[in-house]
Amino acid sequence: MSKFPETFLWGGAVAANQCEGAYCEDGKGLSVQDVLPHGIRGKRTEEPTEENMKLVGIDFYHRYKEDVRLFAEMGFKVFRISIAWSRIFPRGDENEPNEAGLAFYDDLFDECHKYGIEPLVTISHYETPLYLAEHYNGWTNRKLIGFYENYVRTIFERYKGKVKYWLTFNEINSILHAPFMSGGINTPKEELTEQELYQAAHHELVASALATKIGHEIMPDAKIGCMILSMPTYPLTPSPDDMIQVMEDEHKNYFFGDVHARGVYPGYMKRYFREHEIEIHFESEDEEILKNTVDFISFSYYMSTCATADETKKKQGEGNLLGGVPNPMLKASDWGWQIDPKGLRYVLNMFWDRYQKPLFIVENGLGAADVLIEDENGNKTVEDDYRIQYLHDHLEQVAEAIQDGVDVMGYTSWGCIDVVSASTAELRKRYGYIYVDRNDDGTGTLERYKKKSFYWYKKVIESNGEAL
Ligand code: BG6
C-alpha cells in the first residue's frame, strides 16, 4: 500500500518570470526581474539588457502547449505557475487590466484542464511591476496593498472557475533578505532600515490576509495558502547559546507563518521590535484583516543550515537566500546548497505541530549543470541519476512524515522543466525533468528533451509514490 494518500497532488512548479520570456509582448509591463540580469547578488540595470536570460526565458509564453502536454505525459495532477502581475497591470497602479495578459492565462489554465491538471497559482512570485518599485518604492508603501487588492480581485473574478489553489506571495519571508527582488523595494539594501523592511513586510502580510478574505468571498471552494522559504536551522554545537541562536534565527521565518496561520503578531516579534526600536504602523482595520488566516501552509525546501552564537564562526553560507553557517555533516550541490533530505521530514513535522493545517511542498529539487547526450537510439537525453537520487531521498522523507501523521496535500518539485535560476539568473543551473536547449550565451534551439528523471517521475506518479 502506498504511504501517500489517494488525493496526493503530484506535480511540478515554475514561475512566470523564469520561464515565459516575451517580456514586453501583448502589453506586458516591465517587472523587477527584467532589470536583474544577474539574480540576487548582482546589481540591477536601468533598462532590460540582452544578457538577461529571463527576457526570453524558455519561451514558455509561446510553447506552453507543448510543455503542458509533456507534464501530462508524466501524469501531473497539479502544475504550479505564477501570474506575471505586470502582464495584467503593466504599471501596477492602473484601474483597468490588460485583456491580452488575462487571455494568456485563460488559455494556459484551459490547456491544463484539458489533461485534468489543476493549476496552483502564485499571485506574486518575485515579479512586482517595476513601475511600483520605481514610483512607490515597492512594498514599503502602503498604497501597494490597494494595487494588489485590485489585482487579486481581477484575477479571482476572471479565473474563479479555473483555479482552485492559490498562493499569495512566493517565499514571503525573503523580503528581509532580497528586498528589491522580493518586495520591489528600490532603496538599496545597505541603506534600508529594519523599520522600513518590517513595515514593508507588514504591508505584505495585510495584503495576503486581504487576498485570503476576498478569495473566499469570490470563490467559496478555493484553497488559499501562504508560501514560506523554509530552511531548518540546527545548532552548530550543543551549546545552549547556539540553541538560543537557532530559536532567534527561526523566529524571523516563523513570524511569517505564524501571522498567516494564527492571525496575530507573535510575542517574540513584539519583543524584537521593542528592543530594536521598531514601531510597526497598524491602520485601524489591520488587526481585523490579519484574522483571515490561510487554508494551508506551503513552503519551499532545498536545504538546512546551522546557527551559532560564536561571532567568529558566523560567516555566511553561500548561494542561498537566507545564508547561515554550513553544516560540517552534509554534502553540498555544485552551487553550495547543502543536501539534507531528513531536514524535510523535520520541517514537515515542525510546521504540522505548530499550525495543524495541511501542508504543501511547492518547491524542492536539485540545480545541476546537466549534460545533453545522445543515447544508443540517437535520442538526445540527460542521464541525471544524481537528480533522481536527490528527489527519491526527499520523497522518502515525505513518506516518513506522512507516517508521522502529518497532513501533506502534495508535492510540486521545482523547475519541472529547466528555467532560468532566481538567485544567479543562469540557465546552466537546471532542475527539470525536461531539458531545454538554451544556454547562458543566448544560443540554443529551445527544443525540449526528456531526461532520465522524466521517466522516473512518471513511474512515481503512476504508482502514487510506491515506485520511488
Ligand atoms: C526559490 C524560488 O527560492 O528557489 C524560485 O522561489 C527559485 O524562484 C528556486 O528558482 C531555486 O533557486 P535558484 O536560485 O536555484 O533558481
Short mmCIF file of C-alpha atoms and ligand atoms in Angstrom, two decimals:
data_model
loop_
_atom_site.label_atom_id
_atom_site.label_comp_id
_atom_site.label_asym_id
_atom_site.label_seq_id
_atom_site.Cartn_x
_atom_site.Cartn_y
_atom_site.Cartn_z
CA MET A 1 0.00 0.00 0.00
CA SER A 2 1.25 3.45 -0.88
CA LYS A 3 2.14 5.73 2.00
CA PHE A 4 0.85 8.68 0.03
CA PRO A 5 -2.88 9.46 0.25
CA GLU A 6 -5.01 8.80 -2.84
CA THR A 7 -5.66 12.53 -3.19
CA PHE A 8 -1.95 13.45 -3.14
CA LEU A 9 -1.24 16.22 -5.63
CA TRP A 10 1.87 15.28 -7.61
CA GLY A 11 3.32 17.84 -9.95
CA GLY A 12 5.92 20.46 -10.69
CA ALA A 13 6.47 24.19 -10.26
CA VAL A 14 7.78 27.18 -12.19
CA ALA A 15 7.38 30.95 -12.04
CA ALA A 16 6.33 33.23 -14.90
CA ASN A 17 9.44 35.41 -14.87
CA GLN A 18 11.76 32.41 -15.04
CA CYS A 19 10.12 30.65 -17.95
CA GLU A 20 7.74 32.81 -20.01
CA GLY A 21 10.11 35.20 -21.78
CA ALA A 22 8.06 37.52 -24.08
CA TYR A 23 8.97 40.20 -21.58
CA CYS A 24 7.32 43.05 -23.46
CA GLU A 25 4.75 41.25 -25.61
CA ASP A 26 0.98 41.80 -25.66
CA GLY A 27 1.12 44.83 -23.42
CA LYS A 28 3.19 43.37 -20.59
CA GLY A 29 4.92 45.99 -18.45
CA LEU A 30 8.39 45.53 -17.00
CA SER A 31 8.84 43.71 -13.71
CA VAL A 32 11.76 43.91 -11.30
CA GLN A 33 13.12 40.72 -12.91
CA ASP A 34 13.56 42.41 -16.27
CA VAL A 35 16.32 44.60 -14.78
CA LEU A 36 18.02 41.87 -12.71
CA PRO A 37 20.32 40.12 -15.22
CA HIS A 38 22.47 38.53 -12.52
CA GLY A 39 19.96 37.43 -9.91
CA ILE A 40 20.03 38.45 -6.27
CA ARG A 41 23.75 39.03 -5.91
CA GLY A 42 24.18 41.21 -9.00
CA LYS A 43 23.20 44.83 -9.45
CA ARG A 44 20.03 45.89 -11.25
CA THR A 45 20.26 47.68 -14.58
CA GLU A 46 18.34 50.78 -15.65
CA GLU A 47 16.75 49.08 -18.65
CA PRO A 48 16.37 45.44 -19.67
CA THR A 49 19.62 44.28 -21.29
CA GLU A 50 20.17 41.40 -23.69
CA GLU A 51 22.36 39.48 -21.25
CA ASN A 52 19.26 38.99 -19.07
CA MET A 53 18.23 35.36 -19.73
CA LYS A 54 14.74 35.99 -18.37
CA LEU A 55 13.76 38.21 -21.29
CA VAL A 56 13.46 35.09 -23.44
CA GLY A 57 13.34 32.55 -20.62
CA ILE A 58 12.49 29.19 -22.15
CA ASP A 59 9.86 30.86 -24.34
CA PHE A 60 7.09 29.20 -22.34
CA TYR A 61 4.79 32.05 -23.42
CA HIS A 62 4.74 30.60 -26.93
CA ARG A 63 5.46 26.95 -26.17
CA TYR A 64 3.25 26.26 -23.15
CA LYS A 65 1.07 23.83 -25.07
CA GLU A 66 3.97 21.52 -25.78
CA ASP A 67 5.17 21.83 -22.18
CA VAL A 68 1.79 21.16 -20.59
CA ARG A 69 1.46 18.10 -22.83
CA LEU A 70 4.79 16.82 -21.50
CA PHE A 71 3.66 17.44 -17.90
CA ALA A 72 0.51 15.50 -18.69
CA GLU A 73 2.60 12.67 -20.07
CA MET A 74 4.37 12.48 -16.69
CA GLY A 75 0.93 12.28 -15.08
CA PHE A 76 0.94 15.65 -13.27
CA LYS A 77 -2.13 16.24 -11.12
CA VAL A 78 -1.12 19.83 -10.44
CA PHE A 79 1.06 22.46 -12.08
CA ARG A 80 2.34 25.44 -10.10
CA ILE A 81 2.80 28.62 -12.13
CA SER A 82 2.73 32.30 -11.22
CA ILE A 83 0.81 35.04 -12.94
CA ALA A 84 3.12 37.85 -14.06
CA TRP A 85 1.47 40.81 -12.32
CA SER A 86 2.78 43.22 -14.99
CA ARG A 87 1.00 41.26 -17.75
CA ILE A 88 -2.29 42.04 -16.03
CA PHE A 89 -1.45 45.54 -14.75
CA PRO A 90 1.59 46.72 -16.74
CA ARG A 91 2.41 49.53 -14.31
CA GLY A 92 0.65 48.06 -11.33
CA ASP A 93 -1.40 51.11 -10.36
CA GLU A 94 -3.96 51.17 -13.20
CA ASN A 95 -7.65 50.59 -12.60
CA GLU A 96 -8.26 48.54 -15.73
CA PRO A 97 -6.41 45.32 -16.55
CA ASN A 98 -4.69 44.39 -19.81
CA GLU A 99 -7.04 41.98 -21.60
CA ALA A 100 -4.28 40.27 -23.60
CA GLY A 101 -2.50 39.32 -20.38
CA LEU A 102 -5.68 37.91 -18.87
CA ALA A 103 -6.39 35.95 -22.04
CA PHE A 104 -2.97 34.29 -21.96
CA TYR A 105 -3.61 32.74 -18.55
CA ASP A 106 -7.14 31.75 -19.58
CA ASP A 107 -5.59 29.71 -22.38
CA LEU A 108 -2.90 28.28 -20.15
CA PHE A 109 -5.38 27.15 -17.47
CA ASP A 110 -7.67 25.70 -20.16
CA GLU A 111 -4.74 23.76 -21.52
CA CYS A 112 -4.01 22.34 -18.05
CA HIS A 113 -7.64 21.31 -17.55
CA LYS A 114 -7.64 19.60 -20.93
CA TYR A 115 -5.38 17.00 -19.28
CA GLY A 116 -7.00 17.06 -15.83
CA ILE A 117 -4.15 19.12 -14.35
CA GLU A 118 -5.15 21.57 -11.57
CA PRO A 119 -3.31 24.88 -11.74
CA LEU A 120 -1.75 26.06 -8.47
CA VAL A 121 -1.22 29.77 -8.91
CA THR A 122 1.28 32.03 -7.17
CA ILE A 123 -0.12 35.55 -7.27
CA SER A 124 3.21 37.29 -6.76
CA HIS A 125 6.45 35.43 -7.41
CA TYR A 126 9.36 37.90 -7.28
CA GLU A 127 7.84 39.89 -10.16
CA THR A 128 6.46 43.16 -8.78
CA PRO A 129 5.84 45.60 -11.64
CA LEU A 130 8.96 47.75 -11.99
CA TYR A 131 6.87 50.92 -12.03
CA LEU A 132 5.69 50.17 -8.49
CA ALA A 133 9.32 49.77 -7.41
CA GLU A 134 10.46 53.00 -9.03
CA HIS A 135 7.49 55.23 -8.25
CA TYR A 136 6.29 53.88 -4.91
CA ASN A 137 9.38 52.13 -3.52
CA GLY A 138 7.55 48.81 -3.62
CA TRP A 139 6.03 47.32 -0.50
CA THR A 140 7.45 49.99 1.81
CA ASN A 141 4.47 51.99 0.54
CA ARG A 142 1.04 51.15 1.95
CA LYS A 143 -0.55 52.02 -1.40
CA LEU A 144 0.73 48.67 -2.69
CA ILE A 145 -1.98 46.97 -0.63
CA GLY A 146 -4.64 48.70 -2.72
CA PHE A 147 -2.92 47.90 -6.02
CA TYR A 148 -2.51 44.26 -5.01
CA GLU A 149 -6.16 44.15 -3.91
CA ASN A 150 -7.26 45.38 -7.32
CA TYR A 151 -5.01 42.79 -8.97
CA VAL A 152 -6.28 39.86 -6.90
CA ARG A 153 -9.94 40.85 -7.32
CA THR A 154 -9.38 40.93 -11.08
CA ILE A 155 -7.74 37.51 -11.30
CA PHE A 156 -10.09 35.87 -8.79
CA GLU A 157 -13.13 37.09 -10.73
CA ARG A 158 -11.61 36.04 -14.03
CA TYR A 159 -10.29 32.60 -13.08
CA LYS A 160 -12.77 31.57 -10.38
CA GLY A 161 -13.99 28.59 -12.38
CA LYS A 162 -10.50 27.53 -13.40
CA VAL A 163 -8.19 27.91 -10.42
CA LYS A 164 -8.85 26.38 -7.02
CA TYR A 165 -5.41 26.59 -5.37
CA TRP A 166 -3.75 29.97 -4.78
CA LEU A 167 -0.58 31.20 -3.05
CA THR A 168 -0.44 34.86 -2.09
CA PHE A 169 3.32 35.65 -2.12
CA ASN A 170 6.22 33.42 -3.03
CA GLU A 171 8.63 32.92 -0.10
CA ILE A 172 7.20 35.92 1.68
CA ASN A 173 9.93 35.85 4.35
CA SER A 174 12.59 36.53 1.71
CA ILE A 175 11.65 40.22 1.69
CA LEU A 176 14.04 40.58 4.64
CA HIS A 177 16.92 39.23 2.54
CA ALA A 178 16.23 40.31 -1.05
CA PRO A 179 14.14 43.49 -0.71
CA PHE A 180 14.24 44.51 -4.39
CA MET A 181 13.55 41.13 -5.94
CA SER A 182 11.09 40.01 -3.30
CA GLY A 183 9.43 43.28 -2.28
CA GLY A 184 10.09 45.64 -5.19
CA ILE A 185 11.90 47.96 -2.78
CA ASN A 186 14.06 50.31 -4.78
CA THR A 187 16.15 51.69 -1.92
CA PRO A 188 19.48 49.79 -1.96
CA LYS A 189 19.59 47.10 0.72
CA GLU A 190 22.53 48.73 2.52
CA GLU A 191 20.51 51.90 3.01
CA LEU A 192 17.29 50.26 4.17
CA THR A 193 16.44 50.36 7.86
CA GLU A 194 14.87 47.44 9.69
CA GLN A 195 11.96 49.75 10.41
CA GLU A 196 11.31 50.13 6.66
CA LEU A 197 11.78 46.43 5.99
CA TYR A 198 9.40 45.22 8.67
CA GLN A 199 6.84 47.87 7.74
CA ALA A 200 7.01 46.56 4.15
CA ALA A 201 6.60 43.01 5.47
CA HIS A 202 3.55 44.19 7.43
CA HIS A 203 2.01 45.59 4.25
CA GLU A 204 2.52 42.26 2.51
CA LEU A 205 1.04 40.36 5.45
CA VAL A 206 -2.05 42.57 5.43
CA ALA A 207 -2.33 42.24 1.63
CA SER A 208 -2.01 38.46 1.91
CA ALA A 209 -4.77 38.24 4.55
CA LEU A 210 -6.93 40.54 2.44
CA ALA A 211 -6.42 38.28 -0.57
CA THR A 212 -7.49 35.29 1.53
CA LYS A 213 -10.64 37.15 2.61
CA ILE A 214 -11.55 38.32 -0.90
CA GLY A 215 -10.66 34.94 -2.38
CA HIS A 216 -13.04 33.14 -0.03
CA GLU A 217 -15.82 35.61 -0.82
CA ILE A 218 -15.43 35.25 -4.58
CA MET A 219 -14.56 31.53 -4.62
CA PRO A 220 -16.04 29.72 -1.59
CA ASP A 221 -14.37 26.44 -2.64
CA ALA A 222 -10.90 27.85 -3.18
CA LYS A 223 -7.92 26.91 -1.02
CA ILE A 224 -5.64 29.83 -0.35
CA GLY A 225 -2.23 29.36 1.17
CA CYS A 226 0.86 31.27 2.18
CA MET A 227 4.30 30.30 0.89
CA ILE A 228 7.36 30.29 3.16
CA LEU A 229 11.02 29.77 2.33
CA SER A 230 11.85 27.03 4.83
CA MET A 231 15.36 26.30 5.94
CA PRO A 232 15.52 24.35 9.20
CA THR A 233 18.36 25.55 11.38
CA TYR A 234 20.45 23.25 13.56
CA PRO A 235 22.76 24.37 16.38
CA LEU A 236 26.39 24.23 15.22
CA THR A 237 27.35 22.80 18.65
CA PRO A 238 25.31 21.51 21.63
CA SER A 239 25.94 24.83 23.39
CA PRO A 240 22.71 26.31 24.83
CA ASP A 241 23.81 29.64 23.36
CA ASP A 242 23.82 28.10 19.88
CA MET A 243 20.36 26.69 20.53
CA ILE A 244 19.05 30.11 21.53
CA GLN A 245 20.62 31.50 18.36
CA VAL A 246 18.74 28.83 16.39
CA MET A 247 15.50 29.85 18.08
CA GLU A 248 16.05 33.52 17.30
CA ASP A 249 17.01 32.87 13.68
CA GLU A 250 14.00 30.61 13.19
CA HIS A 251 11.67 33.19 14.73
CA LYS A 252 12.47 35.52 11.85
CA ASN A 253 11.00 32.92 9.48
CA TYR A 254 8.24 31.54 11.70
CA PHE A 255 7.00 35.10 12.13
CA PHE A 256 5.53 34.98 8.63
CA GLY A 257 3.90 31.56 9.02
CA ASP A 258 2.62 32.46 12.49
CA VAL A 259 0.81 35.59 11.30
CA HIS A 260 -0.67 33.73 8.32
CA ALA A 261 -1.82 30.74 10.37
CA ARG A 262 -2.77 32.40 13.66
CA GLY A 263 -3.82 35.86 12.54
CA VAL A 264 -1.85 37.82 15.15
CA TYR A 265 1.69 39.07 15.65
CA PRO A 266 3.65 36.69 17.92
CA GLY A 267 5.06 37.87 21.27
CA TYR A 268 8.69 37.15 20.32
CA MET A 269 8.38 39.56 17.40
CA LYS A 270 6.86 42.29 19.54
CA ARG A 271 9.84 41.92 21.85
CA TYR A 272 12.25 42.12 18.90
CA PHE A 273 10.54 45.30 17.67
CA ARG A 274 10.61 46.84 21.18
CA GLU A 275 14.28 46.11 21.67
CA HIS A 276 15.25 47.38 18.21
CA GLU A 277 13.09 50.48 18.38
CA ILE A 278 10.92 49.34 15.50
CA GLU A 279 7.35 50.58 15.52
CA ILE A 280 5.05 48.91 13.04
CA HIS A 281 2.31 51.25 11.96
CA PHE A 282 -1.05 49.45 12.02
CA GLU A 283 -4.07 51.11 10.41
CA SER A 284 -7.25 50.61 12.43
CA GLU A 285 -8.52 47.78 10.19
CA ASP A 286 -5.25 45.78 10.07
CA GLU A 287 -5.81 43.66 13.18
CA GLU A 288 -9.18 42.54 11.86
CA ILE A 289 -7.85 41.83 8.35
CA LEU A 290 -4.99 39.70 9.68
CA LYS A 291 -7.53 37.35 11.26
CA ASN A 292 -8.27 35.97 7.79
CA THR A 293 -5.95 33.01 8.16
CA VAL A 294 -4.84 30.72 5.35
CA ASP A 295 -6.30 27.31 4.45
CA PHE A 296 -2.92 25.64 4.14
CA ILE A 297 0.77 26.32 4.54
CA SER A 298 3.03 25.86 1.54
CA PHE A 299 6.78 26.09 1.53
CA SER A 300 9.96 25.58 -0.43
CA TYR A 301 12.62 23.25 0.90
CA TYR A 302 16.08 22.89 -0.56
CA MET A 303 18.47 22.76 2.37
CA SER A 304 19.07 23.16 6.08
CA THR A 305 21.69 25.30 7.77
CA CYS A 306 23.39 25.84 11.12
CA ALA A 307 23.44 28.72 13.58
CA THR A 308 25.97 29.66 16.22
CA ALA A 309 26.31 32.35 18.86
CA ASP A 310 30.07 32.40 18.20
CA GLU A 311 30.71 35.65 16.31
CA THR A 312 33.95 34.32 14.79
CA LYS A 313 32.07 31.47 13.05
CA LYS A 314 29.07 33.42 11.82
CA LYS A 315 30.19 33.52 8.23
CA GLN A 316 27.51 33.43 5.61
CA GLY A 317 26.55 30.28 3.75
CA GLU A 318 26.95 30.58 0.02
CA GLY A 319 24.39 30.86 -2.70
CA ASN A 320 21.10 30.60 -0.86
CA LEU A 321 18.88 33.47 0.17
CA LEU A 322 18.99 33.13 3.93
CA GLY A 323 22.69 32.42 4.41
CA GLY A 324 23.68 30.61 7.64
CA VAL A 325 26.68 28.58 8.75
CA PRO A 326 27.48 25.45 6.71
CA ASN A 327 26.82 22.10 8.38
CA PRO A 328 30.04 20.02 8.61
CA MET A 329 27.99 16.79 8.38
CA LEU A 330 26.41 17.49 4.99
CA LYS A 331 27.49 17.50 1.37
CA ALA A 332 26.52 20.35 -0.93
CA SER A 333 25.32 20.75 -4.52
CA ASP A 334 27.60 22.34 -7.10
CA TRP A 335 26.05 25.67 -6.11
CA GLY A 336 26.86 25.19 -2.40
CA TRP A 337 23.34 24.28 -1.27
CA GLN A 338 23.69 21.61 1.42
CA ILE A 339 21.66 18.48 0.75
CA ASP A 340 19.61 17.24 3.70
CA PRO A 341 16.59 15.01 2.93
CA LYS A 342 15.87 14.37 6.62
CA GLY A 343 15.50 18.11 7.12
CA LEU A 344 12.34 17.85 5.03
CA ARG A 345 10.75 15.33 7.39
CA TYR A 346 11.79 17.56 10.28
CA VAL A 347 10.34 20.71 8.74
CA LEU A 348 7.07 18.97 7.85
CA ASN A 349 6.70 17.82 11.44
CA MET A 350 7.59 21.26 12.80
CA PHE A 351 5.03 23.06 10.65
CA TRP A 352 2.37 20.48 11.40
CA ASP A 353 2.94 20.62 15.17
CA ARG A 354 2.90 24.40 15.07
CA TYR A 355 -0.11 25.02 12.84
CA GLN A 356 -2.19 21.84 12.44
CA LYS A 357 -3.02 22.98 8.91
CA PRO A 358 -2.48 20.97 5.70
CA LEU A 359 0.99 21.40 4.23
CA PHE A 360 2.05 21.61 0.60
CA ILE A 361 5.68 21.23 -0.52
CA VAL A 362 5.62 23.55 -3.51
CA GLU A 363 9.37 23.63 -4.24
CA ASN A 364 12.17 21.13 -3.82
CA GLY A 365 14.81 19.95 -6.25
CA LEU A 366 18.42 19.85 -7.33
CA GLY A 367 20.03 22.50 -9.51
CA ALA A 368 22.82 20.90 -11.55
CA ALA A 369 24.83 21.52 -14.72
CA ASP A 370 23.28 18.74 -16.84
CA VAL A 371 24.97 17.47 -19.98
CA LEU A 372 22.88 16.62 -23.03
CA ILE A 373 23.97 13.34 -24.64
CA GLU A 374 22.74 11.01 -27.37
CA ASP A 375 21.51 7.58 -26.27
CA GLU A 376 22.03 4.38 -28.27
CA ASN A 377 18.90 5.13 -30.32
CA GLY A 378 20.16 8.55 -31.26
CA ASN A 379 17.74 10.36 -28.94
CA LYS A 380 19.02 13.32 -27.00
CA THR A 381 18.68 12.98 -23.23
CA VAL A 382 20.35 13.62 -19.87
CA GLU A 383 21.45 10.82 -17.56
CA ASP A 384 20.52 12.67 -14.37
CA ASP A 385 20.80 9.86 -11.83
CA TYR A 386 22.03 12.42 -9.26
CA ARG A 387 18.66 14.26 -9.55
CA ILE A 388 16.69 11.03 -9.26
CA GLN A 389 18.67 10.21 -6.12
CA TYR A 390 18.03 13.66 -4.64
CA LEU A 391 14.29 13.55 -5.33
CA HIS A 392 13.99 9.93 -4.21
CA ASP A 393 15.69 10.68 -0.89
CA HIS A 394 13.48 13.68 -0.24
CA LEU A 395 10.25 11.92 -1.19
CA GLU A 396 11.19 9.05 1.11
CA GLN A 397 11.24 11.57 3.94
CA VAL A 398 7.87 12.96 2.87
CA ALA A 399 6.52 9.42 3.19
CA GLU A 400 8.07 9.23 6.68
CA ALA A 401 6.36 12.48 7.67
CA ILE A 402 3.03 11.19 6.39
CA GLN A 403 3.50 8.17 8.64
CA ASP A 404 4.27 10.58 11.48
CA GLY A 405 0.71 11.80 10.98
CA VAL A 406 1.48 14.98 9.03
CA ASP A 407 -1.24 16.10 6.61
CA VAL A 408 0.63 16.65 3.31
CA MET A 409 -1.50 17.81 0.37
CA GLY A 410 1.06 17.46 -2.38
CA TYR A 411 4.49 17.92 -3.83
CA THR A 412 5.50 20.10 -6.77
CA SER A 413 9.20 19.79 -7.47
CA TRP A 414 10.91 22.98 -8.55
CA GLY A 415 11.68 23.73 -12.17
CA CYS A 416 9.91 20.67 -13.60
CA ILE A 417 11.21 21.96 -16.90
CA ASP A 418 14.56 23.81 -16.99
CA VAL A 419 14.08 27.51 -16.23
CA VAL A 420 16.32 30.50 -15.51
CA SER A 421 17.66 30.42 -11.93
CA ALA A 422 16.33 33.01 -9.50
CA SER A 423 19.47 33.52 -7.43
CA THR A 424 22.05 33.57 -10.23
CA ALA A 425 19.92 34.13 -13.37
CA GLU A 426 21.72 31.25 -15.13
CA LEU A 427 20.20 28.57 -17.30
CA ARG A 428 23.15 26.32 -16.55
CA LYS A 429 21.62 25.61 -13.14
CA ARG A 430 19.00 23.15 -14.28
CA TYR A 431 16.27 21.47 -12.20
CA GLY A 432 14.00 19.97 -14.84
CA TYR A 433 12.72 16.58 -15.89
CA ILE A 434 12.74 18.22 -19.30
CA TYR A 435 15.92 19.68 -20.77
CA VAL A 436 15.62 22.94 -22.67
CA ASP A 437 18.25 23.62 -25.31
CA ARG A 438 19.18 27.13 -24.33
CA ASN A 439 22.49 28.36 -22.97
CA ASP A 440 23.68 31.32 -20.95
CA ASP A 441 25.26 32.92 -24.01
CA GLY A 442 21.83 33.03 -25.66
CA THR A 443 22.49 30.13 -28.06
CA GLY A 444 20.29 27.05 -28.39
CA THR A 445 17.24 25.90 -30.32
CA LEU A 446 14.83 25.97 -27.36
CA GLU A 447 13.95 22.35 -28.21
CA ARG A 448 12.74 20.20 -25.29
CA TYR A 449 14.26 16.77 -24.45
CA LYS A 450 13.15 14.25 -21.83
CA LYS A 451 15.74 13.45 -19.19
CA LYS A 452 16.06 10.08 -17.44
CA SER A 453 14.28 11.62 -14.43
CA PHE A 454 11.22 12.26 -16.66
CA TYR A 455 10.56 8.52 -16.89
CA TRP A 456 11.37 8.01 -13.22
CA TYR A 457 8.91 10.69 -12.04
CA LYS A 458 6.22 9.33 -14.38
CA LYS A 459 6.51 5.95 -12.62
CA VAL A 460 6.47 7.59 -9.20
CA ILE A 461 3.22 9.38 -10.01
CA GLU A 462 1.67 6.36 -11.72
CA SER A 463 2.29 4.26 -8.60
CA ASN A 464 1.27 7.09 -6.23
CA GLY A 465 4.75 7.07 -4.74
CA GLU A 466 5.16 3.32 -4.35
CA ALA A 467 7.79 3.06 -7.08
CA LEU A 468 10.15 5.56 -5.54
C1 BG6 B 1 13.23 29.60 -4.64
C2 BG6 B 1 12.42 30.46 -5.58
O1 BG6 B 1 13.93 30.42 -3.79
O2 BG6 B 1 14.21 28.80 -5.17
C3 BG6 B 1 12.49 30.07 -7.04
O3 BG6 B 1 11.08 30.53 -5.18
C4 BG6 B 1 13.90 29.64 -7.36
O4 BG6 B 1 12.05 31.16 -7.82
C5 BG6 B 1 14.24 28.41 -6.53
O5 BG6 B 1 14.14 29.41 -8.70
C6 BG6 B 1 15.59 27.81 -6.81
O6 BG6 B 1 16.56 28.78 -6.71
P1 BG6 B 1 17.61 29.05 -7.88
O7 BG6 B 1 18.32 30.25 -7.45
O8 BG6 B 1 18.46 27.85 -7.93
O9 BG6 B 1 16.80 29.25 -9.10
#
